[in-house]
mmCIF file of C-alpha atoms in Angstrom:
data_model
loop_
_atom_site.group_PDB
_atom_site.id
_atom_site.type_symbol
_atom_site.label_atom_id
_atom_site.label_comp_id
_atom_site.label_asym_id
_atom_site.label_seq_id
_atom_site.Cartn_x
_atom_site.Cartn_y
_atom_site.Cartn_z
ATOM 1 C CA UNK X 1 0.000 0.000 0.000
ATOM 2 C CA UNK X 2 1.434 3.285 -0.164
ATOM 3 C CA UNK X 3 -0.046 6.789 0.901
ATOM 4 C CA UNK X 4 -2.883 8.673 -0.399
ATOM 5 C CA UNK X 5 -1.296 11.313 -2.584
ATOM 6 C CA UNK X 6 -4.215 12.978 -3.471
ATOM 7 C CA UNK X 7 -6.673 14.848 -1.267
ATOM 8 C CA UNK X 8 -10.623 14.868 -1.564
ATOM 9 C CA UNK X 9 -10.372 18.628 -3.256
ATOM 10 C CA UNK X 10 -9.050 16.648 -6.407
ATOM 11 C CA UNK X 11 -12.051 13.792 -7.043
ATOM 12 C CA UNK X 12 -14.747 16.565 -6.010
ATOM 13 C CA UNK X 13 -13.441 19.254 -8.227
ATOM 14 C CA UNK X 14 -13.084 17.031 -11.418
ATOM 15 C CA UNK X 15 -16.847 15.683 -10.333
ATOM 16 C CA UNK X 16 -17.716 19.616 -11.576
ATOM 17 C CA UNK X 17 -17.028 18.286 -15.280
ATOM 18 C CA UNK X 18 -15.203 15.048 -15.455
ATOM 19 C CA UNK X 19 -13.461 13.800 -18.698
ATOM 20 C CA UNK X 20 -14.542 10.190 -18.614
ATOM 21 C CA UNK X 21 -13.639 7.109 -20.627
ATOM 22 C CA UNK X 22 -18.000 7.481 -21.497
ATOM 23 C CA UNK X 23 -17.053 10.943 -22.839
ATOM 24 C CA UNK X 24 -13.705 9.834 -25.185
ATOM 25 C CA UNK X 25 -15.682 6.726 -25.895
ATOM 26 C CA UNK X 26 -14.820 7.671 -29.784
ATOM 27 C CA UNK X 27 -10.984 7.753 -28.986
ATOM 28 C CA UNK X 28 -11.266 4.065 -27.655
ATOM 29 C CA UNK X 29 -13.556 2.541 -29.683
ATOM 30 C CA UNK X 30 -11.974 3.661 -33.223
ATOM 31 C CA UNK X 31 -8.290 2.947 -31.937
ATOM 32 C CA UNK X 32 -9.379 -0.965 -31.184
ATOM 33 C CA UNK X 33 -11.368 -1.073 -34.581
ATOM 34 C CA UNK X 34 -8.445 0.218 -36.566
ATOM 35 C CA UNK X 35 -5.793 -1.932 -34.616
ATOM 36 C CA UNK X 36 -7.890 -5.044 -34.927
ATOM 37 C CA UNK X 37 -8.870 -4.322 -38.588
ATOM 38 C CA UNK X 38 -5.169 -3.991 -39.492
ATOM 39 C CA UNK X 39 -4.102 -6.939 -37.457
ATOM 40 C CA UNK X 40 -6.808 -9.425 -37.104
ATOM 41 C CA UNK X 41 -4.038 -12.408 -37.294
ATOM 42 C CA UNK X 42 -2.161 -11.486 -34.376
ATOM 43 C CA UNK X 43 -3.361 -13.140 -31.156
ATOM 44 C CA UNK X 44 -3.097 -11.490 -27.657
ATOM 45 C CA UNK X 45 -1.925 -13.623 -25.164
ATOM 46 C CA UNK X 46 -4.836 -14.131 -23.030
ATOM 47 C CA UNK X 47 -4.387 -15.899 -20.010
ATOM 48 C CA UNK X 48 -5.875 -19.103 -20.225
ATOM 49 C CA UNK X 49 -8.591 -17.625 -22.653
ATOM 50 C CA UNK X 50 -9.656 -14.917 -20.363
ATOM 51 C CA UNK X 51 -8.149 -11.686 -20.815
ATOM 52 C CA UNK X 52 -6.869 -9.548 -18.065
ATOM 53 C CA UNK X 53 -7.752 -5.609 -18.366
ATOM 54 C CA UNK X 54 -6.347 -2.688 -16.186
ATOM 55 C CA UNK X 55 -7.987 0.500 -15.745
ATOM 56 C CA UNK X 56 -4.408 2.602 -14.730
ATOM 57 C CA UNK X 57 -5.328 5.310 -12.448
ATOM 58 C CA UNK X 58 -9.132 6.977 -12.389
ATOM 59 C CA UNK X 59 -11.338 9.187 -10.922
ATOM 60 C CA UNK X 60 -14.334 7.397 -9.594
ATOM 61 C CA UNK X 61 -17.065 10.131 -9.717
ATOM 62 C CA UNK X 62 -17.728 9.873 -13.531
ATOM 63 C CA UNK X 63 -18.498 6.886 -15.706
ATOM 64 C CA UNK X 64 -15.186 5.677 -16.280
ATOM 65 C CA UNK X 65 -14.999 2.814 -13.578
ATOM 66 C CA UNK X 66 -18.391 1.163 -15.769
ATOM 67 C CA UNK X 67 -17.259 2.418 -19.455
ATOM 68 C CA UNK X 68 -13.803 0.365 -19.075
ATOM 69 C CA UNK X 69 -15.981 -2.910 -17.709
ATOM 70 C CA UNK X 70 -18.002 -2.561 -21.523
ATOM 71 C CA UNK X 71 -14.937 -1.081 -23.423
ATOM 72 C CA UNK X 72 -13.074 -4.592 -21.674
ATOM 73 C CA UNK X 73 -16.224 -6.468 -22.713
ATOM 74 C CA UNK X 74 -16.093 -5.731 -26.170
ATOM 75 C CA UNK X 75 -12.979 -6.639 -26.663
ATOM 76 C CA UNK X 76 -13.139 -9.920 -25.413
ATOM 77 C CA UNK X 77 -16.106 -10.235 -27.615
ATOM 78 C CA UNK X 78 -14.119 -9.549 -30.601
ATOM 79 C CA UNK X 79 -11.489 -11.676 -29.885
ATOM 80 C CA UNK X 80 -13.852 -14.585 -29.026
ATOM 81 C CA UNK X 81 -12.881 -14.896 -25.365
ATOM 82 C CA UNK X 82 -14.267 -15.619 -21.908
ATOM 83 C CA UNK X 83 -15.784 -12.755 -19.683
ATOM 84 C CA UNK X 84 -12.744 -10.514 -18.660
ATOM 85 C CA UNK X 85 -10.964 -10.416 -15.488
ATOM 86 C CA UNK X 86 -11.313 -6.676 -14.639
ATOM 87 C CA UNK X 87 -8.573 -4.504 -12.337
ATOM 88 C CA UNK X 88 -9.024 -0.880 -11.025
ATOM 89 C CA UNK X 89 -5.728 0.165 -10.335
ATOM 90 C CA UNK X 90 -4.812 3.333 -8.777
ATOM 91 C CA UNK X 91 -2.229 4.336 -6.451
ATOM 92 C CA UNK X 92 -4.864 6.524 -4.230
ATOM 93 C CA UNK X 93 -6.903 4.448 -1.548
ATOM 94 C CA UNK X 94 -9.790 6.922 -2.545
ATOM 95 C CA UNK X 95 -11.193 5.786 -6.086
ATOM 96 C CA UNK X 96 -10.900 1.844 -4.713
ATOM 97 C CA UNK X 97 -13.381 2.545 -1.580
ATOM 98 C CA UNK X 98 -16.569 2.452 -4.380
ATOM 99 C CA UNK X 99 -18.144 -0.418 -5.702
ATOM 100 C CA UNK X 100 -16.383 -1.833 -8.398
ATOM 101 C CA UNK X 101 -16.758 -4.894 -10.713
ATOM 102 C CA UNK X 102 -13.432 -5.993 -10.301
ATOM 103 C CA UNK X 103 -10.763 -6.296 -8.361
ATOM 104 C CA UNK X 104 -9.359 -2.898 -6.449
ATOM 105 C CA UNK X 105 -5.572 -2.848 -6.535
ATOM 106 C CA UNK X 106 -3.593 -0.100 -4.843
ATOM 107 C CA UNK X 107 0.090 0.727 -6.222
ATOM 108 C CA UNK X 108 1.996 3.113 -8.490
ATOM 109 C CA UNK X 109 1.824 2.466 -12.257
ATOM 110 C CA UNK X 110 5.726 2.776 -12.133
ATOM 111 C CA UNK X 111 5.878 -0.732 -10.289
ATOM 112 C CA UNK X 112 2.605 -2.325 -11.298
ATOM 113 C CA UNK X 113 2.607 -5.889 -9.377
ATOM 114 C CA UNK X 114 1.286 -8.237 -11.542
ATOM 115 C CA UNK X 115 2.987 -11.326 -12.856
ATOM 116 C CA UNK X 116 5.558 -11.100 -15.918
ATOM 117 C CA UNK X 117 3.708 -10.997 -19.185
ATOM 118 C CA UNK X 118 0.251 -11.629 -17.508
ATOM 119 C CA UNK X 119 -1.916 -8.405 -18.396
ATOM 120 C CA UNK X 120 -3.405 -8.223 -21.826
ATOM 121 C CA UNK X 121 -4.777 -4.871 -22.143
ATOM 122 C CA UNK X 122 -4.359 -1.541 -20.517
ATOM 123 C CA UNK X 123 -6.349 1.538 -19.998
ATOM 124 C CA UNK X 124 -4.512 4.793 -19.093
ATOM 125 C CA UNK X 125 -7.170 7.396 -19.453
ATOM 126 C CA UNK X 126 -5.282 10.813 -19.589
ATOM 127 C CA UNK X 127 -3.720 9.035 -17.002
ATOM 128 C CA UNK X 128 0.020 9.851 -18.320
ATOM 129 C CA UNK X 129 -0.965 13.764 -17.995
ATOM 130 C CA UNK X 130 -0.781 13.285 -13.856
ATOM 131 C CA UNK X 131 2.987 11.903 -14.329
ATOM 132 C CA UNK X 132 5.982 13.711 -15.018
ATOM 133 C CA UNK X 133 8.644 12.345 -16.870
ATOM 134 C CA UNK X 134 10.190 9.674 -14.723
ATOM 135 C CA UNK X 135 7.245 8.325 -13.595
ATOM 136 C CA UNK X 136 6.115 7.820 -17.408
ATOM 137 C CA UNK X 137 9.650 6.263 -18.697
ATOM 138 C CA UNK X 138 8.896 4.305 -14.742
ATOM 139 C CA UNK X 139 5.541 2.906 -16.032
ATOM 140 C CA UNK X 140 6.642 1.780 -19.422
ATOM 141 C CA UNK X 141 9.502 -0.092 -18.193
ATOM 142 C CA UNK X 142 7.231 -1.846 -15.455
ATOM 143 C CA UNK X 143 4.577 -2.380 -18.218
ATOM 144 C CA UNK X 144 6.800 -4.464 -20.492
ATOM 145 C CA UNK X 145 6.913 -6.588 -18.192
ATOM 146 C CA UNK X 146 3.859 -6.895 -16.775
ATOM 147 C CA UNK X 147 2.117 -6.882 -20.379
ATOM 148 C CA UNK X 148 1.957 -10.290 -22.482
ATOM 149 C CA UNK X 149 3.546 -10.517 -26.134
ATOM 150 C CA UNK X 150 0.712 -8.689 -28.033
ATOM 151 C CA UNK X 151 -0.798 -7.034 -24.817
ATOM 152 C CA UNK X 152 -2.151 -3.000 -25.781
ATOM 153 C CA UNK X 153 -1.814 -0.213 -24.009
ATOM 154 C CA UNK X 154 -4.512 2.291 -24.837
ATOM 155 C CA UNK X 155 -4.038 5.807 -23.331
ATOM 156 C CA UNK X 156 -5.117 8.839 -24.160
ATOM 157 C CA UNK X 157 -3.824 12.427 -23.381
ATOM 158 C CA UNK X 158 -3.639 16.274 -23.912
ATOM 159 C CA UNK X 159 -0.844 17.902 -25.873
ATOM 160 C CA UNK X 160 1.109 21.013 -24.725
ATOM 161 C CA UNK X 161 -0.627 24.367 -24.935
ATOM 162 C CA UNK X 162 1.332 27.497 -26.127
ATOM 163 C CA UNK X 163 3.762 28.950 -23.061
ATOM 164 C CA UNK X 164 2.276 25.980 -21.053
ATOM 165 C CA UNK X 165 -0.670 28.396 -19.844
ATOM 166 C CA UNK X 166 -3.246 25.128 -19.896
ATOM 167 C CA UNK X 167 -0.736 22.850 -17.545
ATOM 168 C CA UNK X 168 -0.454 25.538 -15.272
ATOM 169 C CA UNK X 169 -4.647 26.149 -15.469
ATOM 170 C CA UNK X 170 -5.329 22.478 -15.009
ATOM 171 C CA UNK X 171 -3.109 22.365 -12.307
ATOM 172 C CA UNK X 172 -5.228 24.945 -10.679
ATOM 173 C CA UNK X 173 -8.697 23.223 -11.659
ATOM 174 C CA UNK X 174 -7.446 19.688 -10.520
ATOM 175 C CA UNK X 175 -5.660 20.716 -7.517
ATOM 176 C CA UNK X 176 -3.041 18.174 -8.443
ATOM 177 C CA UNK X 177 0.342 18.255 -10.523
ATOM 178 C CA UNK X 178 -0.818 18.224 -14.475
ATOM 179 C CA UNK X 179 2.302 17.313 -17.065
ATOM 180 C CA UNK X 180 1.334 17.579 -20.707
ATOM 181 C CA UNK X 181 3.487 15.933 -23.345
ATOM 182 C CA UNK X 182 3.420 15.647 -27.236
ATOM 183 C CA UNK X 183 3.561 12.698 -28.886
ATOM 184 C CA UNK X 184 7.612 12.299 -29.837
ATOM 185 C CA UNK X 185 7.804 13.210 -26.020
ATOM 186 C CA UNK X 186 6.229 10.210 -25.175
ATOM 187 C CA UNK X 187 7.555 7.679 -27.321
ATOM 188 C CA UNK X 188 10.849 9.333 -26.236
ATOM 189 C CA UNK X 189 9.958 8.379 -22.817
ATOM 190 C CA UNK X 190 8.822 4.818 -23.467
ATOM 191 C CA UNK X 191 10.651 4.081 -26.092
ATOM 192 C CA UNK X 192 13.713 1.510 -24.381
ATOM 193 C CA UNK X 193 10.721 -0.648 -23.484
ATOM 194 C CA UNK X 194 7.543 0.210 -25.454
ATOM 195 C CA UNK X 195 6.631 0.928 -28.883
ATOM 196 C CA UNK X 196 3.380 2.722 -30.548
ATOM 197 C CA UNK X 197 1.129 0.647 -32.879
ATOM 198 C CA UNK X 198 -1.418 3.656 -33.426
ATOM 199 C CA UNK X 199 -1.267 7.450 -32.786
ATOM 200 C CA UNK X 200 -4.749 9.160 -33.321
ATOM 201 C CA UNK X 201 -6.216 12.856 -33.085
ATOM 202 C CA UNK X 202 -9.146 12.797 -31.574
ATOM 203 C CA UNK X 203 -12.308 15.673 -32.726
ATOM 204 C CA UNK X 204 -14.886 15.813 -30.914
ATOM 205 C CA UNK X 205 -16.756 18.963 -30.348
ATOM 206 C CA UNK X 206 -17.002 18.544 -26.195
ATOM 207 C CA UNK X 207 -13.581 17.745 -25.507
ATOM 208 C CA UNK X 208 -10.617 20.040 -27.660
ATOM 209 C CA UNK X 209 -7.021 19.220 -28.174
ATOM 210 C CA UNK X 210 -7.057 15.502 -26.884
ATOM 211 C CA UNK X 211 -5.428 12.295 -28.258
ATOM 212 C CA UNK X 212 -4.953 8.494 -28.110
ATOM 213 C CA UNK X 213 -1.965 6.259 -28.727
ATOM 214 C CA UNK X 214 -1.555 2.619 -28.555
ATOM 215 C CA UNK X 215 1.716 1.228 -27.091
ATOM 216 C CA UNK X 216 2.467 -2.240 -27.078
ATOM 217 C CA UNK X 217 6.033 -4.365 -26.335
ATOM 218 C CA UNK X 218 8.755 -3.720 -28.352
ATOM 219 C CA UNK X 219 9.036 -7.489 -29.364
ATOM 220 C CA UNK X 220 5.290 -8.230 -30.051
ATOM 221 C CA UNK X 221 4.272 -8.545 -33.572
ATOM 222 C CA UNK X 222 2.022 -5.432 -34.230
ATOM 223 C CA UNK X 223 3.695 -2.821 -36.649
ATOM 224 C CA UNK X 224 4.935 -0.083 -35.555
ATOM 225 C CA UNK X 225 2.575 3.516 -36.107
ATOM 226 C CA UNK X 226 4.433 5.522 -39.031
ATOM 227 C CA UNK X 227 3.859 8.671 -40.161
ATOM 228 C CA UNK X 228 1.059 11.394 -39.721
ATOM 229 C CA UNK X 229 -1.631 10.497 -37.002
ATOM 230 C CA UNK X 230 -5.011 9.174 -37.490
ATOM 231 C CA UNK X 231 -7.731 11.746 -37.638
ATOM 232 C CA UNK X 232 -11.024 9.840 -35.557
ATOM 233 C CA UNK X 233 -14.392 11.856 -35.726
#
């Protein structure tokens, strides 16, 4: 276990007008549609036919706790599995004292205790923008291990704004720490241990300047994303 980090001011404020896994539902739905269009041949390493999810980090007043348990459950429909086994991972005590149809696991994303190569898929909903820089190039090297040959990550995040006014007003609207990378920043960050399958741009009218990329082991046998990003709409 390790301490609460952040205070009650943080899940109450984002309550106000949460950014939710419902609300990018777009961003995650395309991303596995394109991936598994381009790739339907390579099998993820489910363990023993039942993939294992994990929702990395999340605030638990908003819809995302129930929108990863159907995002999970279409998946494993698509790739013609059993029900999946379901983690909420977060490394606040917080988010884990709800109801949730799963199991609760408190830790850090930068040592994520799970079993080598026994995770299949990965949800880090703008996750990554609450992590500076070694706890990001932290997580990736924990994740290769954690994740099995062809396991996904799927995160999505905000870029940068101009002088780095929007960290610094996020910061102030979260109450927490709020690090914003572009995407060569990230791969930069991840790349010893990780590599990205997809890289997506994201428009949606309710939610500006947001994207999605998909990071999976550098040995597994997805193709690496090249070039410009995707545009989903």
């Amino acid at each position: 276990m390790v301490r609460n980090e952040c205070g009650p001011d943080y899940y109450s404020v984002a309550e106000r007008s949460p950014i939710s896994i419902g609300s990018q539902r777009i961003a995650y739905n395309r991303s596995w549609s394109n991936i598994h269009g381009r790739h339907n041949d390579v099998r993820v390493g489910v363990q023993e036919n039942q993939p294992v999810f994990v929702l990395g980090g999340f605030n638990h007043n908003s819809d995302t706790p129930a929108e990863f348990a159907r995002f999970s459950d279409a998946i494993a429909g698509d790739i013609r599995s059993k029900r999946p086994k379901l983690v909420y991972l977060d490394m606040n005590r917080e988010p884990l004292t709800v109801g949730l149809e799963g199991d609760p696991v408190e830790a850090r994303l930068e040592s994520l205790p799970f079993k080598d190569g026994s995770v299949d898929f990965m949800v880090l909903d703008r996750t990554v923008n609450f992590m500076d820089p070694k706890q990001v190039e932290g997580f990736s090297r924990s994740a290769a291990k954690v994740l099995s040959r062809n396991g996904l990550i799927f995160a999505t995040f905000s870029q940068p704004t101009l002088f780095h006014i929007g960290e610094f007003l996020d910061s102030l609207h979260h109450k927490a720490d709020v690090y914003k990378y572009n995407y060569d920043e990230l791969c930069k960050l991840t790349g010893t241990y990780l590599k990205p399958v997809l890289f997506a741009e994201v428009d949606a009218d309710y939610i500006k300047d947001y994207f999605t990329v998909v990071f999976s082991r550098r040995d597994s046998e997805y193709s690496r994303h090249q070039g410009q990003p995707y545009l989903f709409y």
